[in-house]
Coordinates of C-alpha atoms in Angstrom, one line a residue:
Chain A
G1 CA -0.2 -0.6 0.0
N2 CA 0.8 3.2 0.2
S3 CA 3.7 4.9 2.6
V4 CA 5.8 7.9 3.8
T5 CA 8.4 7.6 6.1
Q6 CA 10.3 11.1 7.2
M7 CA 12.7 11.9 9.5
E8 CA 12.8 11.1 13.3
G9 CA 12.8 14.3 15.2
P10 CA 13.3 16.1 17.0
V11 CA 15.3 18.7 15.4
T12 CA 16.6 21.5 17.0
L13 CA 18.3 24.7 15.2
S14 CA 19.6 28.0 15.9
E15 CA 17.1 30.3 14.6
E16 CA 18.9 30.9 10.8
A17 CA 20.2 27.5 10.6
F18 CA 19.4 25.2 7.3
L19 CA 16.7 22.8 7.1
T20 CA 16.1 20.0 5.7
I21 CA 13.5 17.7 6.9
N22 CA 13.6 14.2 4.6
C23 CA 10.7 12.3 3.3
T24 CA 9.3 9.1 1.1
Y25 CA 6.9 8.2 -0.4
T26 CA 5.7 4.5 -2.1
A27 CA 5.4 5.4 -6.0
T28 CA 2.8 3.7 -6.7
G29 CA 0.4 6.1 -9.2
Y30 CA 1.3 9.1 -9.6
P31 CA 0.1 11.3 -5.8
S32 CA 0.5 14.5 -5.1
L33 CA 2.5 15.0 -2.5
F34 CA 2.1 17.7 0.9
W35 CA 3.7 19.2 3.9
Y36 CA 1.7 20.6 6.2
V37 CA 2.4 22.1 9.4
Q38 CA 1.2 22.2 12.6
Y39 CA 1.4 24.8 15.6
P40 CA 1.2 24.6 19.2
G41 CA -2.0 24.6 20.6
E42 CA -3.5 24.5 16.3
G43 CA -4.4 22.4 14.1
L44 CA -2.9 21.3 11.0
Q45 CA -1.6 23.9 8.0
L46 CA -0.9 23.1 4.4
L47 CA 2.6 24.2 3.3
L48 CA 3.6 24.2 0.6
K49 CA 2.5 21.2 -2.5
A50 CA 3.5 19.7 -6.2
T51 CA 1.7 18.0 -7.8
K52 CA 4.3 16.7 -10.5
A53 CA 7.3 15.2 -10.4
D54 CA 10.0 18.0 -11.3
D55 CA 7.1 20.5 -9.3
K56 CA 8.6 23.2 -6.6
G57 CA 6.6 23.9 -3.9
S58 CA 7.2 27.0 -1.9
N59 CA 6.2 29.0 0.8
K60 CA 7.2 31.5 3.6
G61 CA 10.7 30.1 2.4
F62 CA 10.3 27.1 3.1
E63 CA 11.0 24.4 -0.4
A64 CA 10.5 21.5 -1.9
T65 CA 10.9 19.4 -5.4
Y66 CA 8.9 16.0 -6.6
R67 CA 11.8 13.9 -7.4
K68 CA 10.3 10.7 -9.4
E69 CA 13.7 9.4 -9.6
T70 CA 14.7 9.1 -6.2
T71 CA 10.9 9.2 -4.6
S72 CA 11.9 11.8 -2.2
F73 CA 9.7 15.2 -1.4
H74 CA 12.1 16.7 1.5
L75 CA 11.6 20.3 3.7
E76 CA 14.2 22.5 3.0
K77 CA 14.4 26.4 4.0
G78 CA 17.4 28.0 4.5
S79 CA 17.2 29.9 7.7
V80 CA 14.7 29.2 9.9
Q81 CA 13.1 31.3 13.1
V82 CA 11.4 31.2 16.4
S83 CA 8.5 30.9 15.4
D84 CA 9.1 27.7 12.6
S85 CA 8.3 25.4 15.9
A86 CA 5.8 23.0 15.2
V87 CA 5.4 20.1 13.7
Y88 CA 5.6 19.5 9.9
F89 CA 4.0 16.3 8.1
C90 CA 5.3 15.1 5.1
A91 CA 1.7 13.4 2.6
R92 CA 0.9 11.6 -0.5
S93 CA -3.0 11.6 -1.4
G94 CA -3.5 8.2 -2.7
G95 CA -4.4 6.2 -5.8
S96 CA -8.5 7.8 -6.4
N97 CA -6.4 11.1 -5.1
Y98 CA -8.3 11.8 -2.2
K99 CA -7.2 10.0 0.5
L100 CA -3.8 11.3 2.1
T101 CA -1.1 9.0 3.7
F102 CA 0.9 11.1 6.4
G103 CA 4.5 10.3 7.9
K104 CA 4.4 10.5 11.7
G105 CA 5.5 14.0 12.1
T106 CA 9.4 15.6 12.8
L107 CA 9.0 17.4 15.3
L108 CA 11.4 21.0 14.8
T109 CA 12.6 23.8 17.4
V110 CA 14.3 26.6 17.0
N111 CA 15.6 28.1 19.7
P112 CA 16.8 31.8 19.6
Chain B
G1 CA -17.5 30.8 7.9
A2 CA -13.7 31.0 7.4
G3 CA -13.0 27.5 8.0
V4 CA -13.0 23.9 9.4
S5 CA -14.8 24.1 12.7
Q6 CA -15.1 20.7 15.6
S7 CA -16.2 20.5 18.5
P8 CA -16.3 19.7 21.4
S9 CA -12.3 20.4 21.4
N10 CA -12.3 18.0 24.3
K11 CA -13.7 15.0 25.4
V12 CA -12.8 13.1 28.2
T13 CA -15.5 10.3 28.4
E14 CA -15.7 6.4 30.2
K15 CA -14.7 3.1 28.6
G16 CA -18.4 1.9 27.0
K17 CA -20.0 5.4 26.8
D18 CA -21.1 6.7 22.9
V19 CA -19.2 9.8 22.3
E20 CA -20.5 11.8 19.0
L21 CA -17.6 14.1 17.9
R22 CA -18.8 17.2 15.0
C23 CA -17.5 18.8 12.1
D24 CA -18.6 21.7 10.0
P25 CA -17.2 21.8 7.2
I26 CA -15.6 24.9 4.8
S27 CA -18.3 26.7 2.8
G28 CA -19.0 25.3 -0.9
H29 CA -16.4 22.4 -0.2
T30 CA -18.3 19.4 -1.2
A31 CA -15.7 16.5 0.0
L32 CA -15.2 15.5 3.3
Y33 CA -12.7 13.5 5.2
W34 CA -12.1 12.7 8.6
Y35 CA -8.7 11.5 10.0
R36 CA -7.8 9.9 13.5
Q37 CA -4.2 11.1 14.7
R38 CA -2.9 9.1 17.7
L39 CA 0.2 9.9 20.4
G40 CA 3.6 9.8 17.9
Q41 CA 2.4 9.1 14.9
G42 CA 1.3 10.6 12.0
L43 CA -3.0 10.7 11.2
E44 CA -4.5 7.8 9.7
F45 CA -7.7 8.1 7.2
L46 CA -10.7 7.5 8.2
I47 CA -13.8 8.1 5.6
Y48 CA -14.0 9.4 2.9
F49 CA -17.5 11.9 1.7
Q50 CA -18.8 13.0 -1.8
G51 CA -21.9 14.5 -2.1
N52 CA -24.2 12.1 -2.7
S53 CA -21.8 9.0 -3.7
A54 CA -21.4 6.5 -0.8
P55 CA -19.0 6.9 1.3
D56 CA -15.1 6.0 1.3
K57 CA -16.0 3.5 5.0
S58 CA -12.4 1.7 4.0
G59 CA -10.6 3.6 7.2
L60 CA -12.4 2.8 10.0
P61 CA -11.1 0.9 12.1
S62 CA -14.4 -1.4 13.4
D63 CA -17.9 -1.4 13.1
R64 CA -17.9 0.3 16.2
F65 CA -17.5 3.5 14.4
S66 CA -19.7 5.1 11.9
A67 CA -20.2 8.2 10.1
E68 CA -22.8 10.5 8.0
R69 CA -22.7 13.5 7.1
T70 CA -26.1 15.6 5.9
G71 CA -26.6 16.0 2.1
E72 CA -22.4 18.7 1.4
S73 CA -23.0 20.6 5.2
V74 CA -22.2 18.8 9.2
S75 CA -20.3 15.2 9.4
T76 CA -20.5 13.1 12.5
L77 CA -18.6 10.6 14.0
T78 CA -19.8 8.1 16.6
I79 CA -18.2 5.7 18.2
Q80 CA -19.4 3.6 20.3
R81 CA -18.6 1.2 23.1
T82 CA -15.5 3.4 23.1
Q83 CA -12.6 2.2 24.3
Q84 CA -9.0 3.0 25.1
E85 CA -6.9 3.0 22.0
D86 CA -10.0 5.1 20.6
S87 CA -8.1 8.0 22.8
A88 CA -7.1 10.4 20.1
V89 CA -7.6 13.6 18.0
Y90 CA -10.0 13.3 15.5
L91 CA -9.3 15.8 12.4
C92 CA -11.4 16.3 9.9
A93 CA -10.6 18.1 6.5
S94 CA -12.6 19.2 3.4
S95 CA -12.7 20.7 1.0
F96 CA -13.2 21.2 -3.3
R97 CA -13.2 18.5 -5.7
L98 CA -11.8 19.3 -9.3
A99 CA -12.8 17.6 -12.8
G100 CA -11.8 13.9 -13.4
G101 CA -13.1 12.9 -10.0
R102 CA -9.4 14.5 -8.6
T103 CA -9.5 17.0 -5.0
D104 CA -8.4 19.8 -4.0
T105 CA -6.3 20.6 -1.5
Q106 CA -7.8 19.6 1.9
Y107 CA -8.2 22.2 4.4
F108 CA -8.2 20.2 8.3
G109 CA -10.1 21.8 11.4
P110 CA -8.4 22.1 14.8
G111 CA -9.6 18.3 15.7
T112 CA -11.3 17.0 18.6
R113 CA -9.3 15.6 21.3
L114 CA -10.9 12.5 22.7
T115 CA -9.5 10.7 25.7
V116 CA -11.9 6.9 26.9
L117 CA -10.6 6.5 30.8

């Protein structure tokens, strides 16, 4: 079946450090790929998405590129801020394109 | 409303009791989804509603779980005879449906945290 594997946390960085959170997915069908973020005490929010191979999703300084050859969708940010502290979830859509399969989430803490 | 809303935000119940969770989707979103997030785990798909089509119930973990949706509005998720392993955050999401049967980005509510004692 479909699955998503993302790097386990927690990840702790200093402000302005470079961030990478790895995510790989099973290569069945033609999924769309997503990163969702859950800030403390808030609901899940879409951070960015990519719908086909080689697409790059970007938002709030975060980027992720849909790599079909490596079945990856790694999240990157060049300079993190304290306000980026949250749990980040990688997800893929299913064969019918509506079921989302999520990774287990990565807790990011950014210290000043 | 501006976003997906869910109620209650927190629910504590005793083992064996029934609970009902409510979701109000974004107005105009024809697709509605329920997911479960257990501690330290990713989200698990439970059920999907699309308009008047038969719902996809393939993710419901047991026959104690059921869900209903009235037209393209409110949905309720009911868990009968709750067990401790049902403790989780239950998330609702909604989206537009696109041409060709595909669905657009899912927008999530804040969730209901269910604790079964």
